[in-house]
PDB file of C-alpha atoms in Angstrom:
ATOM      1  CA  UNK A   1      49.626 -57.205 -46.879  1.00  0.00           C
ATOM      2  CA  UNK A   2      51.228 -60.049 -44.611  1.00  0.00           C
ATOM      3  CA  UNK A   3      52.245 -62.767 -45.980  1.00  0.00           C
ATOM      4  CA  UNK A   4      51.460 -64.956 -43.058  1.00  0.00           C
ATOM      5  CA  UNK A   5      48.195 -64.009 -40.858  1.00  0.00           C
ATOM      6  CA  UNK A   6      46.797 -65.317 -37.208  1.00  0.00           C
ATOM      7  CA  UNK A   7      43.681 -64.831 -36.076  1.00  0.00           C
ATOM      8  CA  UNK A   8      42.642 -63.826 -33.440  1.00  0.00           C
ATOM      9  CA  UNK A   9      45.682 -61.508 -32.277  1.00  0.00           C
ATOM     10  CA  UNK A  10      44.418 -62.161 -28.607  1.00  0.00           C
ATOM     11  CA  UNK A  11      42.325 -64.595 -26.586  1.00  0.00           C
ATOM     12  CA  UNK A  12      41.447 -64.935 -22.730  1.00  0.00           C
ATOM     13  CA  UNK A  13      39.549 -67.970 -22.407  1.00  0.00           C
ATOM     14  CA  UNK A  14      38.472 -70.190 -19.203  1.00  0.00           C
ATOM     15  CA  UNK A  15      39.543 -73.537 -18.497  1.00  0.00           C
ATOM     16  CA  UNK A  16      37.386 -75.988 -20.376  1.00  0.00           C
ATOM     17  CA  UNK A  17      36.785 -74.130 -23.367  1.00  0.00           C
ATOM     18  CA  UNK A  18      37.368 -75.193 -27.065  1.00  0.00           C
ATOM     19  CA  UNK A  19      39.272 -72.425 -28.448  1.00  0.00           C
ATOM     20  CA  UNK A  20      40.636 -72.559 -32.866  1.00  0.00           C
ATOM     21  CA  UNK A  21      43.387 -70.327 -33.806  1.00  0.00           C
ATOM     22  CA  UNK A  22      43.540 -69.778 -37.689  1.00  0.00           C
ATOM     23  CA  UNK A  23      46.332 -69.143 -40.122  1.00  0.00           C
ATOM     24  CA  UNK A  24      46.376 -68.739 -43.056  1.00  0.00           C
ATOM     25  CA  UNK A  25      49.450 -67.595 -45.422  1.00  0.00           C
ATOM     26  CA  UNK A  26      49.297 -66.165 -49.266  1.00  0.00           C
ATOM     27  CA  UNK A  27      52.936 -67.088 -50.292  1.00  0.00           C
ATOM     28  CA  UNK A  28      51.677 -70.917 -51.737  1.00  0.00           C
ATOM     29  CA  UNK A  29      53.700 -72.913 -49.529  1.00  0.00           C
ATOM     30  CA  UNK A  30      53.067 -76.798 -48.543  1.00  0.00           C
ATOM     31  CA  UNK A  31      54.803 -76.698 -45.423  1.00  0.00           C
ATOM     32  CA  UNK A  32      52.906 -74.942 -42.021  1.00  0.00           C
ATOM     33  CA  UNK A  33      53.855 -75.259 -38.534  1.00  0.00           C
ATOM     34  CA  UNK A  34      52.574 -74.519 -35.423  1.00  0.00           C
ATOM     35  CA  UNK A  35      54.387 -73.223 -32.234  1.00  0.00           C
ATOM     36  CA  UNK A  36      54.061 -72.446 -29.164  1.00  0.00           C
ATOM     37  CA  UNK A  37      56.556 -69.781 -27.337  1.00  0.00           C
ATOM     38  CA  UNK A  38      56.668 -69.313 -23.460  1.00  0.00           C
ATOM     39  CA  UNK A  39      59.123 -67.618 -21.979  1.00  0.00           C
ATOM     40  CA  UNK A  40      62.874 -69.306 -21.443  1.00  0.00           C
ATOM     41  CA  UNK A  41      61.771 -72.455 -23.488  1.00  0.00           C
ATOM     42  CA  UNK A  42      61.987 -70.877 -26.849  1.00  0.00           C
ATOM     43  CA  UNK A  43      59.464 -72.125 -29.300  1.00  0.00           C
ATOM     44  CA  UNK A  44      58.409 -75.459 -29.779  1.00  0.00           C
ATOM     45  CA  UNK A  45      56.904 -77.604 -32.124  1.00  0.00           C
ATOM     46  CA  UNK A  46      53.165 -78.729 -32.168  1.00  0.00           C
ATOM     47  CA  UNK A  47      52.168 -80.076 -35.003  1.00  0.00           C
ATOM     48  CA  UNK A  48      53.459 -79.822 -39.321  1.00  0.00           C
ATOM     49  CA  UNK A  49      51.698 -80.524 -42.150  1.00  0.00           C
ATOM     50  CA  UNK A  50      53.455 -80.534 -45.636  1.00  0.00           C
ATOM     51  CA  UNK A  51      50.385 -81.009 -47.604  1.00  0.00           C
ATOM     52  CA  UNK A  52      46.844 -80.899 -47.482  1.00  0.00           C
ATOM     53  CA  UNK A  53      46.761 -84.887 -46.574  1.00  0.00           C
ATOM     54  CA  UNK A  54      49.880 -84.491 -44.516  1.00  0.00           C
ATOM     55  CA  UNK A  55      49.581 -83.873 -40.513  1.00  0.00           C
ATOM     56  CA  UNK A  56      52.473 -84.596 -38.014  1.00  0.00           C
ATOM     57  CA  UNK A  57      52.879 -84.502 -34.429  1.00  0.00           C
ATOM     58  CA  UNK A  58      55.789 -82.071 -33.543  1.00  0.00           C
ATOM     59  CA  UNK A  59      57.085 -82.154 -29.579  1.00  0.00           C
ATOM     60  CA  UNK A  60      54.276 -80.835 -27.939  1.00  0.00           C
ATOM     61  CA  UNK A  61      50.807 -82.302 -29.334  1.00  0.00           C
ATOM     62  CA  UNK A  62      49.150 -83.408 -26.660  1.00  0.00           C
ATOM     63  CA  UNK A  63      46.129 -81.751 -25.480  1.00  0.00           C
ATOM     64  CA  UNK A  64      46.052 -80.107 -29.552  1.00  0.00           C
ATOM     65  CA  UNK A  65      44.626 -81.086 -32.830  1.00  0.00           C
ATOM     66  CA  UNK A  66      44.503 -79.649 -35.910  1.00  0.00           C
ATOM     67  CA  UNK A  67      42.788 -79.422 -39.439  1.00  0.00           C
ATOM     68  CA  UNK A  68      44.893 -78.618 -42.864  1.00  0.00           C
ATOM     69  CA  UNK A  69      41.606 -77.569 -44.190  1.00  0.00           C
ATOM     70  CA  UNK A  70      43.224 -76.147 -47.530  1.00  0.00           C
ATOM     71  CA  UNK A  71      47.315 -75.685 -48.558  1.00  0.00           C
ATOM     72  CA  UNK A  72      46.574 -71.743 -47.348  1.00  0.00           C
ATOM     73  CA  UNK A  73      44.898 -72.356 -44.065  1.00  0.00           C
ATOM     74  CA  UNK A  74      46.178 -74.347 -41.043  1.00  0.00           C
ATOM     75  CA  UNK A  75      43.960 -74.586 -37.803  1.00  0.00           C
ATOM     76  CA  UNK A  76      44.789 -75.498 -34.549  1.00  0.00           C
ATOM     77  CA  UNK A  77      42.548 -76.449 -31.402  1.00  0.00           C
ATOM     78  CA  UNK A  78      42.290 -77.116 -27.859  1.00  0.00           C
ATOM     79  CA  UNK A  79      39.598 -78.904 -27.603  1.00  0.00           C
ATOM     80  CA  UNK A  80      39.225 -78.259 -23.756  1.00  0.00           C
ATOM     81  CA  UNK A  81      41.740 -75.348 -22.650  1.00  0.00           C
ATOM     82  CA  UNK A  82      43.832 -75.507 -19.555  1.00  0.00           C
ATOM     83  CA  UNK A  83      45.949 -72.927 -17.619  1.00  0.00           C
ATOM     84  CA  UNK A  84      49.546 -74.058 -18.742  1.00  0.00           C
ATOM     85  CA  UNK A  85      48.244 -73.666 -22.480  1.00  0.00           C
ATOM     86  CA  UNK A  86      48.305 -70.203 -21.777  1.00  0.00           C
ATOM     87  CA  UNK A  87      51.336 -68.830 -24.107  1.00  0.00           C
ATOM     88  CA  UNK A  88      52.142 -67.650 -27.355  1.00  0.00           C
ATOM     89  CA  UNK A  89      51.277 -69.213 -30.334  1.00  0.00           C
ATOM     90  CA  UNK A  90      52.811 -68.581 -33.789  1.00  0.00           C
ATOM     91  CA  UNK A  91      51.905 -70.281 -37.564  1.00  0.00           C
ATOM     92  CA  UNK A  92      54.838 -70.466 -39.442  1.00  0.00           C
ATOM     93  CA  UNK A  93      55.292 -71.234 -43.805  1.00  0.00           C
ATOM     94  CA  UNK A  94      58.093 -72.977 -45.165  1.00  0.00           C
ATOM     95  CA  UNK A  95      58.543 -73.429 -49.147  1.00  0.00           C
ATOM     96  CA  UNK A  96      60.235 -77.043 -48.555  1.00  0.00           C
ATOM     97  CA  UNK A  97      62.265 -77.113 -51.614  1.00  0.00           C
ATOM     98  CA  UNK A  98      66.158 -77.565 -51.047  1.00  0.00           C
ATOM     99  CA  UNK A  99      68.049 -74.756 -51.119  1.00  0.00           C
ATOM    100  CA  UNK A 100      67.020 -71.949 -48.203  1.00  0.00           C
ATOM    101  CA  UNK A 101      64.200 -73.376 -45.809  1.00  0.00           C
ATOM    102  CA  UNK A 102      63.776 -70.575 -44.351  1.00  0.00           C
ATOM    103  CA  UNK A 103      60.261 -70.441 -42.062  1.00  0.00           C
ATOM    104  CA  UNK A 104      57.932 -67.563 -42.393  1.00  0.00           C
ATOM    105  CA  UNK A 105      56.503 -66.766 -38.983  1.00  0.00           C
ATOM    106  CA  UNK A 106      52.483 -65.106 -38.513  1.00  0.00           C
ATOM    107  CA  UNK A 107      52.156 -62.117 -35.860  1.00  0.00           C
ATOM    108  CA  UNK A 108      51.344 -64.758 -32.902  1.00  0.00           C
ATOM    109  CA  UNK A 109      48.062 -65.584 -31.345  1.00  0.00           C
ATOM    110  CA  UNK A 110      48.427 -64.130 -27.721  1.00  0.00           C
ATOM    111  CA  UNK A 111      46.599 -67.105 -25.356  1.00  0.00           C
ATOM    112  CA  UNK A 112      45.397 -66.859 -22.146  1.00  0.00           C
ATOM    113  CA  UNK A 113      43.161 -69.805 -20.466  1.00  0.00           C
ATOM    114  CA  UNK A 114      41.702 -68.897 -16.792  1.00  0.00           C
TER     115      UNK A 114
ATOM    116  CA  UNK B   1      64.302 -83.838 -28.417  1.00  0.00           C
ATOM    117  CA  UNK B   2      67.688 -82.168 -29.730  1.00  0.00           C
ATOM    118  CA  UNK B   3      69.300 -79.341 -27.315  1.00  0.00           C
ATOM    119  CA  UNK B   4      69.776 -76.412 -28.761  1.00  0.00           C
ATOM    120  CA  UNK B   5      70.785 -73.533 -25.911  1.00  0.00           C
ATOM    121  CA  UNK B   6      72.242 -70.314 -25.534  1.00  0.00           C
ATOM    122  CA  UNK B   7      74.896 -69.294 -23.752  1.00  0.00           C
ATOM    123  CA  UNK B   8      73.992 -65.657 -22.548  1.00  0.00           C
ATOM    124  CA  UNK B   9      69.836 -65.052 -22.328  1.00  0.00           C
ATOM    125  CA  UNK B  10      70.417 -61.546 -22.270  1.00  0.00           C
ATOM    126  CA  UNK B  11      73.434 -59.140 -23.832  1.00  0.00           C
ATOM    127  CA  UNK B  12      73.726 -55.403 -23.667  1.00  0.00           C
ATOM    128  CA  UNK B  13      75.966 -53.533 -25.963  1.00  0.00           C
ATOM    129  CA  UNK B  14      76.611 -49.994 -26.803  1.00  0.00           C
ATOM    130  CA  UNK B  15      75.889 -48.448 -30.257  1.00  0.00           C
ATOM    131  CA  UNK B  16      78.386 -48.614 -33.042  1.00  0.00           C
ATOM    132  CA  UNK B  17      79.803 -51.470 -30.879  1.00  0.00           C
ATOM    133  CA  UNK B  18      79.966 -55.284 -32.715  1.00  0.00           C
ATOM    134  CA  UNK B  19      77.730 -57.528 -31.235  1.00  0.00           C
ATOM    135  CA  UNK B  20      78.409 -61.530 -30.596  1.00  0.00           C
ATOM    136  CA  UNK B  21      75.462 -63.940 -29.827  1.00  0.00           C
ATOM    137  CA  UNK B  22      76.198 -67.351 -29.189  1.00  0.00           C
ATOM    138  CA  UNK B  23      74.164 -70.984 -29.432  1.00  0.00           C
ATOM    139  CA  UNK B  24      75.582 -74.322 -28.811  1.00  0.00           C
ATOM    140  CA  UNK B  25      73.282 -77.351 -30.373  1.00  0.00           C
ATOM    141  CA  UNK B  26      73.676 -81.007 -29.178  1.00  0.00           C
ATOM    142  CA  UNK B  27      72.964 -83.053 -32.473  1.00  0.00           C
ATOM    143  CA  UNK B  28      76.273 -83.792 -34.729  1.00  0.00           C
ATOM    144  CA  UNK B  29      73.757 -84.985 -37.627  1.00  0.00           C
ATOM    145  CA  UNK B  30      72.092 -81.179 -37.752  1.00  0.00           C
ATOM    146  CA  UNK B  31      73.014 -79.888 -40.630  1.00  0.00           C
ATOM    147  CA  UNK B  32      71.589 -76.879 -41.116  1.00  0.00           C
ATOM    148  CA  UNK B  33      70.914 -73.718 -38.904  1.00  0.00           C
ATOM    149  CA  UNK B  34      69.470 -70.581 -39.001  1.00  0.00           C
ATOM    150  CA  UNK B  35      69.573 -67.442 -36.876  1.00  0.00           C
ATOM    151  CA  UNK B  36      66.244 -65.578 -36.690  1.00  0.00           C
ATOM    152  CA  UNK B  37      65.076 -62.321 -34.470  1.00  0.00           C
ATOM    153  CA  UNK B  38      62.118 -61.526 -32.760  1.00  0.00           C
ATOM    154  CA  UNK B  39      61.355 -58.086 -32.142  1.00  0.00           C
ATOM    155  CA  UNK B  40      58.227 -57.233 -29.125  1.00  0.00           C
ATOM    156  CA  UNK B  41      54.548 -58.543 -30.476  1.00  0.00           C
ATOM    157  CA  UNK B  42      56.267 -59.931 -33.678  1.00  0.00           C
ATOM    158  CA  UNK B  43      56.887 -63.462 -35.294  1.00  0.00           C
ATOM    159  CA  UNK B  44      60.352 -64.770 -35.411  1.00  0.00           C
ATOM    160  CA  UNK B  45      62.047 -63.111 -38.935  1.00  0.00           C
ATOM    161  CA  UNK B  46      64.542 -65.080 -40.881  1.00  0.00           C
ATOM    162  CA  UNK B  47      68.269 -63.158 -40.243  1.00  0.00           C
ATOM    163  CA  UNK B  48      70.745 -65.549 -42.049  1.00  0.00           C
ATOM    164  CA  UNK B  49      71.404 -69.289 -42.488  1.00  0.00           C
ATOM    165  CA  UNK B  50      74.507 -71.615 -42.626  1.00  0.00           C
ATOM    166  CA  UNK B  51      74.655 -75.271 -44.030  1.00  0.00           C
ATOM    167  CA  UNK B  52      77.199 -77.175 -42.470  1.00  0.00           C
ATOM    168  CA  UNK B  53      79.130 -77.393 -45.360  1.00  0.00           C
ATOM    169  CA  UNK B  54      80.591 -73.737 -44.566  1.00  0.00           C
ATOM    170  CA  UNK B  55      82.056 -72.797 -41.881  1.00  0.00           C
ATOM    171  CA  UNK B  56      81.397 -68.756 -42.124  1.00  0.00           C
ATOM    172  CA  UNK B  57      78.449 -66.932 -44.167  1.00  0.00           C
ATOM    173  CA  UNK B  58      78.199 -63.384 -44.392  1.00  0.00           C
ATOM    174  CA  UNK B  59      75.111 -61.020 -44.897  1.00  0.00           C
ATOM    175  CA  UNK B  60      74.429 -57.288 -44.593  1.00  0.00           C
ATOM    176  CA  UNK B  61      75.992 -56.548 -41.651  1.00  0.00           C
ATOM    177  CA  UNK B  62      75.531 -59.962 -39.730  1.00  0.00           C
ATOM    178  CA  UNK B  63      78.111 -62.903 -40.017  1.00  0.00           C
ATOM    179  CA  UNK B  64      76.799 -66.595 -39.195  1.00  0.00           C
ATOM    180  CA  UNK B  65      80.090 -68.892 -37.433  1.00  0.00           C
ATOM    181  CA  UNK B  66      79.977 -72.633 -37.529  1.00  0.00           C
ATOM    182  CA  UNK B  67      82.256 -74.521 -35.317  1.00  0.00           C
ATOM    183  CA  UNK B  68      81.091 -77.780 -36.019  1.00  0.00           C
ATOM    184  CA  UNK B  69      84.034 -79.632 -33.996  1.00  0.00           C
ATOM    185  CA  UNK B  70      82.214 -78.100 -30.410  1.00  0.00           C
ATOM    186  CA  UNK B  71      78.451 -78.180 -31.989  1.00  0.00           C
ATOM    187  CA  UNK B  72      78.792 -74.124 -31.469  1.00  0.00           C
ATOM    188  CA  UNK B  73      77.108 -71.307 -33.779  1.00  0.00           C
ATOM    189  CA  UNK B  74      77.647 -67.665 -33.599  1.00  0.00           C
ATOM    190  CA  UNK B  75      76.102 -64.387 -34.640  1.00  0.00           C
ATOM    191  CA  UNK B  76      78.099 -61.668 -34.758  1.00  0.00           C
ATOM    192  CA  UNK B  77      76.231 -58.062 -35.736  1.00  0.00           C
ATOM    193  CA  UNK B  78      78.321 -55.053 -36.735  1.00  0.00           C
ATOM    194  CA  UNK B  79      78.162 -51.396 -35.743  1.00  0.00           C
ATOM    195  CA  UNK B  80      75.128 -52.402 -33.530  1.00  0.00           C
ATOM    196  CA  UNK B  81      71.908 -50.353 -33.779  1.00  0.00           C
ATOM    197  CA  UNK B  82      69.292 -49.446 -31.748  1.00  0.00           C
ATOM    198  CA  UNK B  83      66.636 -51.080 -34.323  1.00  0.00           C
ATOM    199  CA  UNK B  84      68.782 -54.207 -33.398  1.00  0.00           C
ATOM    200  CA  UNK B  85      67.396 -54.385 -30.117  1.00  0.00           C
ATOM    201  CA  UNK B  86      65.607 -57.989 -30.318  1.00  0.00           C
ATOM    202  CA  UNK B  87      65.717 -61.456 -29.141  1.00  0.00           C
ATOM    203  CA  UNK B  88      67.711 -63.731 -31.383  1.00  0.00           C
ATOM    204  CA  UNK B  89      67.128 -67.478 -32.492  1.00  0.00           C
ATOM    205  CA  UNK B  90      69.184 -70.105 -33.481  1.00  0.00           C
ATOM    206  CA  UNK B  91      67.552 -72.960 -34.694  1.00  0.00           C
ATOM    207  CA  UNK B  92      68.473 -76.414 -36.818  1.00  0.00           C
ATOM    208  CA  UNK B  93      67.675 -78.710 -38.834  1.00  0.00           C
ATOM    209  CA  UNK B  94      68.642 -82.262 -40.000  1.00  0.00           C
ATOM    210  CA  UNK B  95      68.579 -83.215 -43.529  1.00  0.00           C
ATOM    211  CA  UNK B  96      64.807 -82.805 -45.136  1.00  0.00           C
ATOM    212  CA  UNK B  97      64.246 -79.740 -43.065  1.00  0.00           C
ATOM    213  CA  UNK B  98      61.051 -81.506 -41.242  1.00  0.00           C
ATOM    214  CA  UNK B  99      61.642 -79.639 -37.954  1.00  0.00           C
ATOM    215  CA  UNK B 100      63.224 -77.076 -36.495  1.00  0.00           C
ATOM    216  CA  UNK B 101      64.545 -77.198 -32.979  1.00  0.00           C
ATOM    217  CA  UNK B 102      65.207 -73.740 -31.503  1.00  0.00           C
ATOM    218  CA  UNK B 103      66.921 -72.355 -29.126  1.00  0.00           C
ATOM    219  CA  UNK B 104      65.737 -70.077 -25.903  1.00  0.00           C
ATOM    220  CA  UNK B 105      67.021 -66.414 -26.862  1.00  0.00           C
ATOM    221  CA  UNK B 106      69.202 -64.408 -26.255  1.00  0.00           C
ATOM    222  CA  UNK B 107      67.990 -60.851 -25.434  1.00  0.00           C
ATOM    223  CA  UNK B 108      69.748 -58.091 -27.296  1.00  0.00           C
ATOM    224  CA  UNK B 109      69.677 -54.537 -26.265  1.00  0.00           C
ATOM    225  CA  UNK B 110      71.456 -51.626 -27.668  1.00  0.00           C
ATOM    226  CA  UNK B 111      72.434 -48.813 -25.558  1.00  0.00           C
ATOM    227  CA  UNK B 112      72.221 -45.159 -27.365  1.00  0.00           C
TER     228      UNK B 112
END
């Protein structure tokens, strides 16, 4: 079973639209991210939560929210979808402790907003 | 933001050949990096990682290079496999790991 899951897998939306992307991850780490990947700009931050209580705007949150709803689950929204929010979007895990922080990345939510 | 680039966006090598992916990174205080790869339609997966207290790490046939006098991290993958076809990450960190600043890819391809 993955340790890290999106859903859904792919979305085609129209402009205006309030569209959630879940994740949720079974390996009991604080830490979640959310990116977004388009091609030749990598991936880039969104927002970060290290705890249930704990949200943080990464590079890119504007036009985004999200919801730490529970230390498994991690939401993010656009509350009214535009065309250059069309990308990739991936839900990371990371266990936070020193040592290896390694981030665990989901399968990607494919976006598309018309 | 921090800088983190690649020299080369795409690379082509032959099978059995060694393979050398480069990243340059613009922050001095970064102090921690990791090099992940990204096959088609899946998440980012962790390859190795290097703390800048080292200067080398080796894993199972991949070797991380830090050059932290020119900001400048390497990848180097031996006897090159067609499974290694991917695009390849670098990304770092500074100090309590909070974010991760990655770089734009470098395409791999391995020719049979």
């Amino acid at each position: 079973d993955a340790d890290v899951t999106q859903t859904p897998r792919n979305r085609i939306t129209k402009t205006g639209k309030r569209i959630m992307l879940e994740c949720s991850q079974t390996k009991g780490h604080d830490r979640m991210y959310w990116y977004r990947q388009d091609p030749g700009l990598g991936l880039r931050l969104i927002y970060y939560s290290f705890d249930v209580k704990d949200i943080n705007k990464g590079e890119i949150s504007d036009g985004y929210s999200v919801s730490r709803q529970a230390q498994a689950k991690f939401s993010l929204s656009l509350e009214s979808a535009i065309p250059n929010q069309t990308a990739l979007y991936f839900c990371a895990t990371c266990r936070g402790t020193s040592g290896r922080n390694e981030q665990f990345f989901g399968p990607g939510t494919r976006l598309t907003v018309l | 933001g921090e800088s983190v680039g690649l020299h080369l966006p795409t690379l082509s090598v032959q099978e059995g050949d060694n393979s050398i992916i480069n990243c340059a990174y613009s922050n001095s205080a970064s102090d921690y990096f990791i090099w992940y790869k990204q096959e088609s339609g899946k998440g980012p997966q962790f390859i190795i990682d290097i703390r800048s207290n080292m200067d080398k790490r080796q894993g199972q046939r991949v070797t991380v290079l830090l050059n932290k006098t020119v900001k400048h991290l390497s990848l180097q993958i031996a006897a090159t496999q067609p499974g290694d076809s991917a695009v390849y990450f670098c990304a770092e960190n500074m100090n309590t790991g909070n974010q991760f600043y990655f770089g734009t890819g470098t395409s791999l391809t391995v020719i049979p």
